[in-house]
CSV table of C-alpha atoms in Angstrom, one decimal:
chain,number,residue,atom,x,y,z
A,1,MET,CA,22.5,21.8,23.9
A,2,ASN,CA,21.1,23.8,21.3
A,3,LYS,CA,22.2,22.4,18.3
A,4,LEU,CA,21.1,24.0,14.8
A,5,LYS,CA,31.2,30.3,-4.9
A,6,GLY,CA,27.9,29.6,-7.9
A,7,ILE,CA,25.7,27.4,-9.6
A,8,ILE,CA,23.1,29.9,-11.2
A,9,THR,CA,22.1,27.5,-13.3
A,10,GLY,CA,20.8,24.2,-11.3
A,11,LEU,CA,22.9,23.1,-0.1
A,12,SER,CA,23.7,27.9,2.9
A,13,ALA,CA,20.6,28.4,2.2
A,14,ILE,CA,20.0,28.9,1.3
A,15,LEU,CA,16.7,29.4,-0.3
A,16,VAL,CA,16.9,32.4,-2.8
A,17,LEU,CA,13.5,33.3,-4.9
A,18,GLY,CA,14.6,35.4,-8.0
A,19,ALA,CA,11.6,37.9,-9.2
A,20,CYS,CA,10.7,37.7,-13.6
A,21,GLY,CA,8.9,40.4,-14.8
A,22,THR,CA,9.7,43.4,-12.9
A,23,ASP,CA,9.7,46.7,-15.2
A,24,GLU,CA,12.5,49.2,-14.5
A,25,GLY,CA,11.5,52.2,-12.1
A,26,GLU,CA,8.4,50.3,-9.9
A,27,THR,CA,8.8,50.6,-6.3
A,28,ASN,CA,7.9,49.1,-3.6
A,29,GLY,CA,4.4,48.5,-2.8
A,30,SER,CA,3.7,48.2,-6.9
A,31,GLU,CA,6.4,45.5,-8.5
A,32,GLU,CA,5.1,43.4,-10.1
A,33,VAL,CA,6.3,39.6,-9.8
A,34,ASP,CA,5.2,37.1,-11.9
A,35,GLU,CA,7.6,34.3,-11.4
A,36,LEU,CA,9.6,32.7,-9.0
A,37,VAL,CA,13.5,31.5,-8.5
A,38,LEU,CA,14.1,29.1,-5.6
A,39,GLY,CA,17.4,28.2,-4.7
A,40,TYR,CA,19.4,26.9,-1.9
A,41,PHE,CA,22.7,27.6,-0.5
A,42,PRO,CA,25.2,24.5,-0.3
A,43,SER,CA,24.9,22.1,3.2
A,44,ALA,CA,24.9,18.4,1.3
A,45,ASP,CA,25.2,16.8,-2.0
A,46,VAL,CA,23.2,19.1,-5.0
A,47,GLU,CA,21.7,16.7,-6.8
A,48,ASN,CA,20.4,15.3,-3.3
A,49,MET,CA,19.1,18.7,-2.6
A,50,ALA,CA,17.4,19.5,-5.2
A,51,ALA,CA,15.4,16.4,-5.2
A,52,SER,CA,15.0,16.5,-1.7
A,53,ALA,CA,14.0,20.7,-2.3
A,54,ARG,CA,11.7,20.2,-5.2
A,55,PRO,CA,8.0,19.6,-2.9
A,56,LEU,CA,8.8,23.0,-1.1
A,57,GLU,CA,8.7,24.8,-5.0
A,58,GLU,CA,5.5,23.1,-5.4
A,59,TYR,CA,3.8,24.1,-2.4
A,60,LEU,CA,5.5,27.8,-2.6
A,61,SER,CA,3.5,28.0,-5.9
A,62,GLU,CA,0.7,26.6,-4.7
A,63,GLN,CA,0.8,29.1,-1.6
A,64,LEU,CA,1.8,32.5,-3.1
A,65,ASP,CA,0.3,31.7,-6.3
A,66,ILE,CA,3.4,32.2,-8.2
A,67,PRO,CA,5.7,30.0,-10.5
A,68,VAL,CA,8.7,29.0,-8.6
A,69,SER,CA,11.3,26.8,-10.2
A,70,GLY,CA,14.2,26.0,-7.8
A,71,GLN,CA,18.1,26.2,-8.5
A,72,VAL,CA,21.3,25.3,-6.5
A,73,MET,CA,23.7,27.3,-5.5
A,74,THR,CA,27.6,26.2,-5.0
A,75,ASP,CA,28.5,28.6,-2.3
A,76,TYR,CA,26.9,31.9,-0.6
A,77,THR,CA,28.5,34.2,-2.5
A,78,GLY,CA,26.8,33.5,-5.6
A,79,LEU,CA,23.4,33.7,-3.7
A,80,ILE,CA,24.7,37.4,-2.1
A,81,GLU,CA,25.4,38.7,-5.8
A,82,ALA,CA,22.2,37.3,-7.0
A,83,MET,CA,19.9,39.5,-4.4
A,84,ARG,CA,22.2,42.9,-4.9
A,85,ASN,CA,21.6,42.3,-8.1
A,86,GLN,CA,17.5,42.2,-7.9
A,87,ASN,CA,17.8,38.2,-9.8
A,88,ALA,CA,17.2,37.3,-6.8
A,89,ASP,CA,14.2,38.1,-3.8
A,90,ILE,CA,13.9,35.7,-0.8
A,91,ALA,CA,17.0,33.8,0.3
A,92,PHE,CA,17.8,31.1,2.7
A,93,LEU,CA,20.9,32.6,4.2
A,94,PRO,CA,22.8,30.6,6.5
A,95,PRO,CA,23.8,34.0,9.9
A,96,PHE,CA,27.2,35.4,8.2
A,97,ALA,CA,26.0,35.4,4.5
A,98,PHE,CA,22.5,37.5,6.2
A,99,VAL,CA,24.7,39.7,7.1
A,100,GLN,CA,26.7,40.3,4.3
A,101,ALA,CA,23.6,40.8,2.2
A,102,GLU,CA,22.2,42.9,4.5
A,103,GLU,CA,25.2,45.2,4.2
A,104,ARG,CA,25.2,44.9,0.5
A,105,ALA,CA,22.1,44.3,-0.9
A,106,ASN,CA,19.7,45.9,1.9
A,107,VAL,CA,18.3,42.4,2.4
A,108,GLU,CA,15.7,42.4,5.4
A,109,VAL,CA,15.8,39.6,7.3
A,110,ILE,CA,11.7,37.8,8.1
A,111,LEU,CA,11.9,35.0,10.1
A,112,LYS,CA,15.0,32.3,11.5
A,113,ALA,CA,14.9,28.4,11.2
A,114,ILE,CA,14.3,26.6,14.1
A,115,ARG,CA,15.9,23.0,14.5
A,116,ASP,CA,16.5,20.7,17.2
A,117,GLY,CA,13.7,22.7,19.3
A,118,SER,CA,16.4,26.1,19.2
A,119,ASP,CA,16.5,29.1,17.7
A,120,SER,CA,20.1,29.3,17.7
A,121,TYR,CA,22.7,26.3,17.4
A,122,VAL,CA,26.5,26.0,17.6
A,123,ALA,CA,29.3,25.1,15.2
A,124,GLN,CA,31.4,22.1,16.1
A,125,TYR,CA,35.0,20.2,16.5
A,126,ASN,CA,35.1,16.6,14.7
A,127,VAL,CA,37.7,14.4,14.7
A,128,ALA,CA,38.3,11.2,14.2
A,129,ALA,CA,37.4,8.6,17.1
A,130,ASP,CA,41.3,6.7,17.3
A,131,SER,CA,42.2,10.6,17.0
A,132,ASP,CA,44.9,12.1,19.6
A,133,ILE,CA,42.6,15.1,20.0
A,134,ASP,CA,40.8,15.2,22.8
A,135,SER,CA,39.9,18.9,22.5
A,136,ILE,CA,40.3,22.4,21.4
A,137,ASP,CA,42.6,23.2,23.9
A,138,ASP,CA,44.8,20.7,21.5
A,139,LEU,CA,44.3,22.2,18.5
A,140,VAL,CA,45.4,25.4,19.6
A,141,GLU,CA,49.0,23.9,21.4
A,142,THR,CA,49.8,21.7,17.8
A,143,ASP,CA,51.1,23.2,14.3
A,144,GLY,CA,50.6,21.9,11.2
A,145,LEU,CA,47.3,20.2,11.6
A,146,VAL,CA,45.0,19.7,8.8
A,147,TRP,CA,41.5,21.9,9.0
A,148,ALA,CA,39.0,20.8,6.7
A,149,PHE,CA,35.5,23.4,6.8
A,150,THR,CA,33.2,24.2,3.9
A,151,ASP,CA,34.0,27.7,3.0
A,152,TYR,CA,36.0,30.6,4.6
A,153,THR,CA,32.5,32.1,5.1
A,154,SER,CA,30.9,29.9,6.5
A,155,THR,CA,29.8,30.6,9.8
A,156,SER,CA,30.1,27.6,11.8
A,157,GLY,CA,32.2,25.8,9.0
A,158,TYR,CA,35.1,28.9,9.6
A,159,LEU,CA,34.2,32.0,11.1
A,160,PHE,CA,33.3,31.1,14.4
A,161,PRO,CA,35.5,27.9,14.9
A,162,ALA,CA,38.2,30.4,13.6
A,163,GLN,CA,37.7,33.5,16.0
A,164,GLN,CA,37.9,31.0,18.9
A,165,MET,CA,40.7,29.4,18.2
A,166,MET,CA,42.2,33.2,17.9
A,167,ASP,CA,40.5,33.5,21.7
A,168,LEU,CA,42.6,30.7,22.8
A,169,GLY,CA,45.7,31.5,21.5
A,170,VAL,CA,46.2,31.1,17.8
A,171,ALA,CA,48.1,34.0,16.6
A,172,ASP,CA,48.2,33.1,12.8
A,173,LEU,CA,45.7,30.1,11.3
A,174,GLU,CA,47.1,30.2,8.2
A,175,SER,CA,50.7,29.6,9.5
A,176,HIS,CA,48.9,27.1,12.9
A,177,PHE,CA,47.1,25.0,10.4
A,178,THR,CA,46.9,23.6,6.7
A,179,THR,CA,43.2,24.9,5.3
A,180,ILE,CA,41.2,23.1,3.0
A,181,ASP,CA,37.7,24.4,2.4
A,182,VAL,CA,35.7,21.5,0.8
A,183,GLY,CA,32.2,23.0,0.1
A,184,ALA,CA,29.9,21.0,2.8
A,185,HIS,CA,29.8,20.4,5.4
A,186,ASP,CA,29.0,16.5,4.9
A,187,ALA,CA,32.9,17.0,3.1
A,188,ALA,CA,34.3,18.2,5.4
A,189,ILE,CA,33.3,15.6,8.1
A,190,LEU,CA,34.6,13.2,5.2
A,191,SER,CA,37.5,14.3,5.0
A,192,VAL,CA,38.6,13.9,8.4
A,193,LEU,CA,37.0,10.2,7.9
A,194,ASP,CA,39.6,9.7,4.7
A,195,GLY,CA,42.4,10.9,6.9
A,196,GLN,CA,42.6,14.0,4.5
A,197,ALA,CA,42.4,16.3,7.7
A,198,ASP,CA,43.1,15.9,11.1
A,199,PHE,CA,39.7,18.0,12.4
A,200,ALA,CA,36.7,19.7,10.9
A,201,THR,CA,34.2,21.9,12.0
A,202,THR,CA,30.4,22.4,10.9
A,203,PHE,CA,27.1,23.0,12.1
A,204,GLU,CA,25.9,20.8,15.2
A,205,ASP,CA,25.1,18.1,14.2
A,206,ALA,CA,26.2,17.7,10.6
A,207,ARG,CA,27.3,13.9,11.3
A,208,VAL,CA,23.6,13.7,10.2
A,209,ARG,CA,24.0,13.7,6.4
A,210,LEU,CA,26.0,10.9,6.2
A,211,GLU,CA,24.4,8.5,9.0
A,212,ASP,CA,22.2,7.0,6.0
A,213,GLU,CA,25.3,6.3,3.7
A,214,ILE,CA,27.8,5.9,7.2
A,215,PRO,CA,25.8,3.7,9.9
A,216,ASP,CA,28.3,4.2,12.0
A,217,ILE,CA,29.4,7.9,11.9
A,218,TYR,CA,28.4,8.5,15.2
A,219,GLU,CA,30.8,6.1,16.3
A,220,GLN,CA,33.5,6.7,13.6
A,221,ILE,CA,33.7,10.5,14.6
A,222,ARG,CA,34.0,11.7,17.8
A,223,VAL,CA,33.0,16.0,18.7
A,224,ILE,CA,35.3,17.4,21.1
A,225,GLY,CA,34.1,20.7,21.3
A,226,THR,CA,31.9,23.9,20.4
A,227,THR,CA,31.6,27.5,20.0
A,228,GLU,CA,29.4,30.1,21.7
A,229,GLU,CA,25.9,30.1,20.2
A,230,ILE,CA,25.0,31.2,16.5
A,231,PRO,CA,21.4,32.4,15.7
A,232,ASN,CA,19.7,30.2,12.9
A,233,ALA,CA,19.8,30.9,9.1
A,234,THR,CA,17.4,33.1,8.3
A,235,VAL,CA,14.5,33.8,5.4
A,236,SER,CA,15.4,36.9,4.4
A,237,VAL,CA,13.2,39.2,1.4
A,238,ARG,CA,15.0,42.1,-1.0
A,239,SER,CA,14.0,44.9,0.4
A,240,GLU,CA,12.1,46.4,-2.9
A,241,LEU,CA,9.5,43.6,-2.8
A,242,PRO,CA,6.2,44.9,-2.4
A,243,ASP,CA,5.5,44.8,1.3
A,244,ASP,CA,2.4,42.5,0.6
A,245,LEU,CA,4.3,39.7,-0.8
A,246,LYS,CA,6.8,40.2,2.1
A,247,GLU,CA,3.9,39.1,4.8
A,248,ARG,CA,2.6,36.7,1.8
A,249,ILE,CA,5.8,35.3,2.0
A,250,GLN,CA,6.3,35.2,5.7
A,251,GLU,CA,2.7,34.0,6.5
A,252,VAL,CA,3.3,30.6,4.5
A,253,PHE,CA,6.8,29.8,6.0
A,254,LEU,CA,5.4,30.1,9.6
A,255,ASN,CA,2.3,28.0,8.0
A,256,MET,CA,4.6,25.2,7.2
A,257,ASN,CA,4.9,25.0,11.5
A,258,ASP,CA,2.1,23.3,11.3
A,259,ASP,CA,1.9,20.9,7.9
A,260,MET,CA,3.6,17.8,8.8
A,261,GLU,CA,4.5,17.2,5.3
A,262,MET,CA,6.5,20.2,4.7
A,263,LEU,CA,7.9,19.9,8.0
A,264,GLU,CA,9.8,16.6,6.7
A,265,VAL,CA,10.8,18.3,3.5
A,266,LEU,CA,12.5,21.1,5.5
A,267,ALA,CA,13.9,17.9,7.5
A,268,ASN,CA,15.3,16.5,4.5
A,269,VAL,CA,16.3,19.4,2.9
A,270,TYR,CA,18.4,21.4,6.0
A,271,ASN,CA,16.9,19.4,9.1
A,272,TRP,CA,14.7,22.3,9.7
A,273,GLU,CA,11.7,21.9,12.4
A,274,GLY,CA,9.9,25.2,10.7
A,275,PHE,CA,10.4,28.6,11.7
A,276,ALA,CA,10.5,31.7,14.8
A,277,PRO,CA,10.2,35.4,13.8
A,278,ALA,CA,13.5,36.8,13.3
A,279,GLU,CA,15.1,40.9,13.9
A,280,THR,CA,18.4,42.2,12.0
A,281,GLU,CA,19.3,42.9,16.0
A,282,ASP,CA,19.2,38.7,16.6
A,283,TYR,CA,22.7,38.7,14.3
A,284,ASP,CA,24.6,41.1,16.2
A,285,VAL,CA,27.0,38.8,17.4
A,286,VAL,CA,27.9,37.2,13.7
A,287,ARG,CA,28.0,41.0,13.1
A,288,ASP,CA,30.9,41.7,15.7
A,289,VAL,CA,32.8,37.9,14.1
A,290,TYR,CA,31.9,39.4,10.8
A,291,SER,CA,33.9,42.3,11.6
A,292,GLU,CA,37.2,40.3,12.6
A,293,PHE,CA,37.5,38.6,9.2
A,294,GLU,CA,36.0,41.2,6.8
A,295,GLU,CA,39.0,42.0,5.3
A,296,LEU,CA,40.0,38.3,4.7
A,297,ILE,CA,37.2,37.7,3.2
A,298,GLU,CA,37.1,40.6,1.1
A,299,GLU,CA,39.7,39.3,-0.8
């Protein structure tokens, strides 16, 4: 099985690189970029993510010969807005956030992440080990359950599970469930562990985020089902960037595939194993789900 809102000062994500030293009126190919700001989409504890990702900033600074500094975002919306306002140049964007950013900010995807040997992943449904819930059908057939997830705009945390449960017969998600958005995948699982939620939806397998803190987390939290395959998170760029810089960025990230030290950093930050080329068409399945929830998301 394949696995895989905002602090502008400071987990996606997503990586954001913001350009400085840009003059108004410069065009693609002549824009001067003399500083890059690196940000991350929420996946785990903010402080831990910032510390884990610092070597990545140093590597990018050296390889691109442009200073790179880091920031951690608390939600996907802030990251997309940074791209739209041209305050960010490159982003690690989760699938749904990429579709939004492409539509709103005209970003271009250049790469997608590899995780557990695959360029796609699934969302999973998590319950306590002693829960009476044994399947996704149980969720669909039981009113009033408390559902914990990262964010309404999270591809694996909310959107794909929401679509799946609607397809299985849930007419109104908000009346069928009590929903709580908790900001991170590990926090969603902890909500189940603490008894605040009956089930949580996350990327697969988000339990790894809690393994150091809770060694028996795989015994305490049980997986009862998954969604269809979702293309992995992207490395996306602002379309106005100089073409040669886009190419250098792509090359630097692909070179990480052969750098064991950087692969370890990626694993610590997002449990990623490297990068592969990506095309916008790879995310059509995400666009289909987005079309079903666009009104909710835009509220």
